[in-house]
Amino acid sequence: MGNDVVVVVEHDGGVISDTTFELLGKGRELADAWGGRLVAALFGEPELAGELGAADVVRFAAGAELGGYCPEAWEALLLNVVESVDARLVLIGTSTVGMDLGSSLAARWHAAPLSYVVALRADGDELLATSQIYAGKLLADLRVTAPRVVVTHIGGLLPSDAGRKAGSPALEEIDPAVLGSLKSAFKERRVPDGGGVDITAAPMLVSVGRGIAGQDNLELAQEVADALGVPLSASRPVIDQGWLPKPHQVGKSGKKVKPKAYLAFGISGAPEHLEGMRNSELIIACNTDPSAPIFDVAHYGTTVDLFDLLPELAERLGD
Amino acid sequence: MRIVVPVKQVPDLVEELELNSEGSDIDREFVKFVANEWDEQALEEALLIKEAVGAQVSVVAFDEPDVDQTLYTALARGADDAVKLTGAGDGWLSTAERARLLAQWLSGQSYDMVITGVQASDDLDGQLAGTLGGLLGVPHASVVVGVEPGSGSVTVTQELAGGTVVTTEIATPCVVGMQTARQAPRYAPISRIRQAMSAGGLESVEAPGEATGPAEGVELLRLYPPEKAGRAEMISGDAPAVAERIVEILASKGLVKL
Ligand SMILES: Cc1cc2nc3c(=O)[nH]c(=O)nc-3n(C[C@H](O)[C@H](O)[C@H](O)COP(=O)(O)OP(=O)(O)OC[C@H]3O[C@@H](n4cnc5c(N)ncnc54)[C@H](O)[C@@H]3O)c2cc1C
Ligand SMILES: Nc1ncnc2c1ncn2[C@@H]1O[C@H](COP(=O)(O)O)[C@@H](O)[C@H]1O
């Protein structure tokens, strides 16, 4: 059984994600515990290797077309990496890349997949993990003895400093022949335009989730936002329904926000939402379900109905 | 073109989840099961493709609580046929097992595309799209927000963090994991669901195998709700009292003037 730990380096627009550094820190700890090496897998943008000092080895592939993320190409490269080092564990963030590659790599490399992991540590020669299930309503503690494991780990939970280290890892280029017979081709990468609002700059946010139940009801939240002079933000379902434009979305695939106060109405607190707002200075959540995970990160909570609460707030905050 | 959409039932998260007496699973006796919301996105995208270029859309599910309702709803929305795979086992099927059995069933079918939901809330085992792609040996892409059909290929748009998107052209057959369809899932009127039910277009087929239990090498030690320690301080009282208190809290931080 191998003892190397492989971390997939995620980058977009030439910037390595914070989660990558968090996982490099965790990977370093586990590799040291098992006496293995920490291997960073870097696809596209090989010049980013200079930032991966925490690793012993950087296995890289060059090619501008890889930089934009192409699932089949990344999968072929990653499979090559895990097969050519003595890998035991692969760490990827629970991001698009992790959700896309983690399970296919596990299937092809015959490894046990663990998703939505929030804690991971070595226990002698074994691995102990905690995963979220049911959108964070339950946690599962797991003991992993499988010889090969692919973990997707939720970002934002570990210190990233441990992974930001100077060092001089060995640079090893992956044989480009690995990409010889792909059935897909990268076309383009597009960055959305801001559309006028910048919810990341607002001192406070009034944020609505599916509990708002309909576009017409947004008016109730808008009155509170207007009284505070701040914008509305929302969880993904509200955006997907077209009730508010995309730049208003908070979360994994939206904006990361850190206002002085985040007021959440009818938001359950799925991991993808928490990823975007858990570091707000003050979180006040309104949700009729007392076991909603949003209350795990909120400082204050209430289970009164948002349709009763919003008008009361508007009345008190308005002049 | 044939598009297969695997769908599944998940516990309704709006309700309290109780554990069974061994603490090894949720207590499934009193749980309300609903359709996985991302499967509805998958079906919607399949139906949009069907409308644009023509396709046979097949939904497939394992025999799970209230799954007939979900399959008939899919037919009412515009799916062409619905298959229920029976005999795979009672209770919870892990994604790994689901994928293994579906891959076996699919290997006896012709298909150009499999569109799954991006995820389901009860997963510990990773995501179906990638697992299926890996097992079938065909390309896949997940967290997809749009599929444009071409000839012998599709162009998929995937969402990365912060709203950045990438597009990739992928040869068919392929597997796609759907995050959000290009439009919100269409509504199926009750009358049409009833019609579908009385037409009885649900085909029951023996699953190609049985569940063999959880993966080796991963042992569940404990299943539990997150500790209450870090939880919010709950504000008591009716809506006016709660509103009063929230304004006080904001004022105490200097965020509003009283
Ligand atoms: C790859 C990926 C990326 C994602 N990215 C994001 C993202 O960036 N941002 C995001 O938010 N989500 C994201 N999601 C979706 C996420 O998984 C959840 O589906 C979503 O956050 C749920 O939104 P919600 O809390 O508004 O809805 P629900 O989970 O449906 O919660 C609604 C809540 O409202 C409460 N409620 C209902 N009625 C009332 C009432 N009258 N008064 C008070 N409370 C009420 C209910 O108790 C419930 O808890 C992503 C998912 C995936 C797979
Ligand atoms: N969604 C879930 N619901 C209930 N139990 C689960 C769930 N996911 C994992 N488990 C438990 O965790 C064990 C290990 O899961 P696995 O990761 O599939 O090997 C299973 O045997 C189940 O008992």
XYZ file of C-alpha atoms in Angstrom, chain A:
319
model
C 0.000 0.000 0.000
C 1.272 3.435 -0.945
C 1.583 6.299 1.480
C 1.677 9.331 -0.811
C -0.979 12.006 -0.607
C -2.030 13.756 -3.829
C -3.640 17.208 -3.738
C -5.349 18.489 -6.892
C -4.400 22.142 -7.437
C -7.429 24.202 -8.403
C -6.865 27.472 -10.141
C -8.907 29.905 -12.137
C -7.546 32.869 -14.039
C -4.005 32.180 -12.775
C -4.994 32.233 -9.097
C -4.756 29.127 -6.904
C -7.849 28.635 -4.712
C -7.640 29.042 -0.942
C -9.054 25.547 -0.569
C -6.041 24.153 -2.404
C -3.722 25.650 0.222
C -5.950 24.335 3.018
C -5.695 20.846 1.529
C -1.935 21.137 0.992
C -1.651 21.851 4.729
C -3.833 18.850 5.604
C -2.049 16.683 3.029
C 1.334 17.616 4.520
C 0.141 16.529 7.960
C -1.160 13.179 6.682
C 1.829 12.438 4.460
C 4.159 13.125 7.399
C 2.074 10.860 9.664
C 2.288 8.012 7.165
C 5.852 8.615 6.014
C 4.735 9.330 2.456
C 5.249 12.229 0.073
C 2.932 15.149 -0.633
C 2.338 15.348 -4.369
C 0.647 18.383 -5.931
C -1.124 17.730 -9.250
C -1.038 20.890 -11.366
C -2.753 20.938 -14.752
C -2.283 23.974 -16.986
C -0.339 27.071 -15.825
C 2.891 25.270 -14.749
C 4.328 28.598 -13.537
C 2.040 28.306 -10.503
C 4.351 25.522 -9.231
C 6.381 28.262 -7.505
C 3.558 28.653 -4.975
C 3.417 24.976 -4.076
C 6.354 24.853 -1.666
C 4.442 22.717 0.818
C 4.631 19.773 -1.595
C 7.540 17.367 -2.082
C 6.705 16.838 -5.729
C 4.707 18.792 -8.285
C 3.448 16.645 -11.144
C 2.422 19.066 -13.861
C 1.043 19.226 -17.364
C 1.476 22.296 -19.540
C -1.011 23.543 -22.103
C -3.133 26.656 -22.158
C -6.237 24.636 -23.003
C -5.903 22.765 -19.686
C -5.977 25.925 -17.636
C -9.668 26.478 -18.212
C -10.644 23.076 -16.813
C -11.668 20.292 -19.134
C -13.061 17.296 -17.235
C -11.852 14.467 -19.436
C -8.340 15.891 -19.756
C -8.007 16.516 -16.024
C -9.309 13.042 -15.277
C -6.793 11.392 -17.603
C -3.948 13.419 -16.075
C -5.037 12.751 -12.512
C -5.365 9.032 -13.143
C -1.846 9.089 -14.527
C -0.573 10.883 -11.411
C -2.175 8.499 -8.912
C -0.965 5.488 -10.854
C 2.585 6.717 -11.239
C 3.217 7.726 -7.625
C 2.591 5.586 -4.553
C -0.749 7.212 -3.843
C -3.009 6.263 -1.006
C -5.142 9.367 -0.677
C -6.305 12.026 -3.130
C -7.610 15.312 -1.739
C -9.800 17.652 -3.802
C -12.046 20.515 -2.694
C -15.817 19.921 -2.816
C -15.923 22.370 -5.715
C -17.000 21.867 -9.292
C -13.663 20.202 -9.953
C -13.939 17.949 -6.906
C -17.553 17.029 -7.528
C -16.762 16.335 -11.158
C -13.489 14.435 -10.814
C -13.642 12.885 -7.361
C -16.180 10.196 -8.042
C -14.991 9.329 -11.555
C -11.426 8.989 -10.325
C -12.634 6.751 -7.509
C -14.510 4.553 -9.988
C -11.573 4.267 -12.376
C -8.854 3.910 -9.736
C -10.970 1.494 -7.636
C -10.796 3.720 -4.600
C -13.329 4.449 -1.859
C -14.925 7.870 -2.418
C -15.767 10.113 0.537
C -17.630 13.285 -0.225
C -18.554 16.372 1.772
C -15.755 15.704 4.249
C -15.416 18.290 7.029
C -12.686 16.665 9.142
C -9.880 14.257 8.431
C -7.047 12.886 10.562
C -4.613 10.001 10.680
C -5.138 7.506 13.486
C -2.051 5.322 13.381
C -2.166 3.740 9.987
C -5.857 4.444 9.511
C -7.802 7.463 8.456
C -10.681 8.962 10.413
C -13.108 11.170 8.524
C -16.279 13.092 9.217
C -18.712 13.724 6.358
C -21.826 15.823 6.109
C -24.937 14.121 4.803
C -28.482 15.319 4.273
C -27.207 18.804 3.432
C -25.490 19.135 6.790
C -28.387 17.933 8.947
C -26.348 14.886 9.991
C -22.673 14.096 10.356
C -21.130 10.651 9.842
C -17.884 9.644 11.559
C -16.047 7.070 9.469
C -13.018 4.828 9.921
C -11.301 4.249 6.609
C -9.069 1.244 6.080
C -9.463 1.104 2.284
C -6.020 1.150 0.633
C -7.093 3.894 -1.790
C -9.319 6.817 -0.936
C -10.529 9.870 -2.827
C -11.724 12.621 -0.501
C -13.578 15.740 -1.528
C -13.261 18.180 1.378
C -15.410 21.235 1.964
C -13.423 24.455 1.633
C -13.117 27.219 4.201
C -12.822 24.959 7.256
C -9.052 24.545 7.553
C -6.277 27.104 8.004
C -4.685 27.834 4.632
C -1.390 29.158 6.072
C -0.043 25.649 6.607
C -0.191 25.088 2.875
C 1.397 28.408 1.881
C 5.049 27.570 2.329
C 8.262 28.269 0.550
C 10.097 25.183 -0.628
C 11.545 23.572 -3.697
C 9.476 20.601 -4.716
C 10.718 18.322 -7.478
C 9.046 19.272 -10.756
C 7.965 16.333 -12.867
C 6.176 16.780 -16.168
C 3.421 14.335 -17.104
C 3.876 12.659 -20.476
C 1.576 14.600 -22.865
C 0.749 11.298 -24.581
C -1.725 10.781 -21.724
C -3.950 13.277 -23.525
C -3.666 11.438 -26.836
C -7.152 10.101 -27.363
C -9.568 12.500 -25.725
C -13.180 12.634 -26.795
C -13.682 16.207 -25.608
C -12.226 19.616 -26.323
C -12.098 22.749 -24.204
C -13.839 25.679 -25.908
C -13.873 28.760 -23.711
C -13.875 30.292 -20.248
C -16.193 33.202 -19.472
C -16.227 35.481 -16.454
C -19.659 36.919 -15.607
C -20.168 40.661 -15.602
C -21.025 42.216 -12.270
C -24.353 43.650 -13.419
C -24.151 46.766 -11.258
C -24.474 45.412 -7.718
C -21.558 44.292 -5.624
C -22.938 42.390 -2.651
C -19.390 41.775 -1.395
C -18.976 45.499 -0.678
C -22.196 45.962 1.291
C -21.902 46.504 5.075
C -25.019 44.429 5.689
C -27.072 42.027 3.587
C -30.697 41.014 3.728
C -30.647 37.541 2.241
C -33.587 35.417 1.156
C -33.933 31.707 0.422
C -36.539 29.372 -0.952
C -38.663 30.058 2.126
C -39.698 33.337 0.481
C -41.844 31.110 -1.761
C -42.407 33.445 -4.695
C -41.058 36.443 -6.563
C -43.888 38.712 -5.404
C -42.912 38.138 -1.790
C -39.438 39.574 -2.397
C -41.029 42.979 -1.869
C -41.273 42.200 1.870
C -37.536 41.631 2.113
C -36.814 44.566 -0.196
C -38.546 46.898 2.273
C -36.232 45.789 5.069
C -33.202 46.103 2.782
C -34.304 49.593 1.720
C -34.820 50.639 5.324
C -31.227 49.568 6.049
C -29.968 51.002 2.757
C -28.365 47.699 1.714
C -28.875 45.262 -1.192
C -30.807 42.005 -1.236
C -28.854 38.816 -1.648
C -30.136 35.269 -2.017
C -29.492 31.558 -2.009
C -29.152 29.689 -5.257
C -32.753 28.472 -5.746
C -34.003 32.087 -5.671
C -31.508 32.944 -8.427
C -32.231 29.775 -10.431
C -35.938 30.632 -10.427
C -35.027 33.965 -11.963
C -36.428 35.946 -9.034
C -33.132 37.866 -8.624
C -30.165 38.222 -11.014
C -27.012 36.084 -10.626
C -24.763 38.772 -9.064
C -27.018 38.603 -5.986
C -26.151 34.960 -5.276
C -24.236 34.046 -2.113
C -22.365 30.754 -1.885
C -20.101 28.258 -3.533
C -21.113 29.168 -7.057
C -21.988 32.754 -6.152
C -20.182 35.399 -4.123
C -18.265 34.980 -0.875
C -19.440 37.715 1.451
C -18.296 38.943 4.867
C -20.593 41.798 5.879
C -20.915 43.285 9.359
C -24.372 41.691 9.515
C -25.999 38.974 7.411
C -29.741 38.600 7.911
C -30.969 35.291 6.484
C -34.670 34.636 5.862
C -35.903 31.207 4.766
C -32.425 29.850 4.060
C -31.734 26.302 5.309
C -27.937 26.624 5.410
C -26.798 23.992 2.911
C -22.994 23.557 2.849
C -22.813 25.371 -0.505
C -24.547 28.387 0.970
C -22.536 28.447 4.208
C -19.337 28.425 2.178
C -20.216 31.911 0.961
C -21.271 33.591 4.218
C -20.101 31.699 7.301
C -17.430 34.309 8.036
C -19.861 37.220 8.297
C -19.273 39.192 11.505
C -22.859 38.820 12.716
C -25.393 36.322 11.393
C -29.079 36.465 12.316
C -31.233 33.704 10.843
C -34.992 33.299 10.558
C -36.160 29.781 9.743
C -39.289 27.945 10.904
C -37.315 24.676 11.135
C -35.474 24.671 14.487
C -33.007 22.063 13.212
C -32.030 23.999 10.064
C -28.210 23.951 9.704
C -28.139 27.745 9.284
C -28.487 27.913 13.082
C -25.100 26.166 13.410
C -23.345 29.236 12.039
C -25.786 31.978 13.078
C -25.169 34.029 16.216
C -28.860 34.684 16.736
C -31.812 32.723 15.445
C -35.577 32.738 15.400
C -38.191 30.241 14.292
C -40.987 32.747 13.754
C -42.456 32.866 10.257
C -40.547 35.167 7.922
C -43.838 36.495 6.577
C -44.670 37.750 10.075
C -41.169 38.953 10.874
C -40.245 40.933 7.752
C -43.130 43.479 8.037
C -42.373 43.969 11.738
C -38.742 44.643 10.936
C -39.592 46.991 8.081
C -41.865 48.946 10.383
C -39.222 49.346 13.080
C -36.332 50.111 10.745
C -38.218 52.448 8.412
C -38.545 56.057 9.361
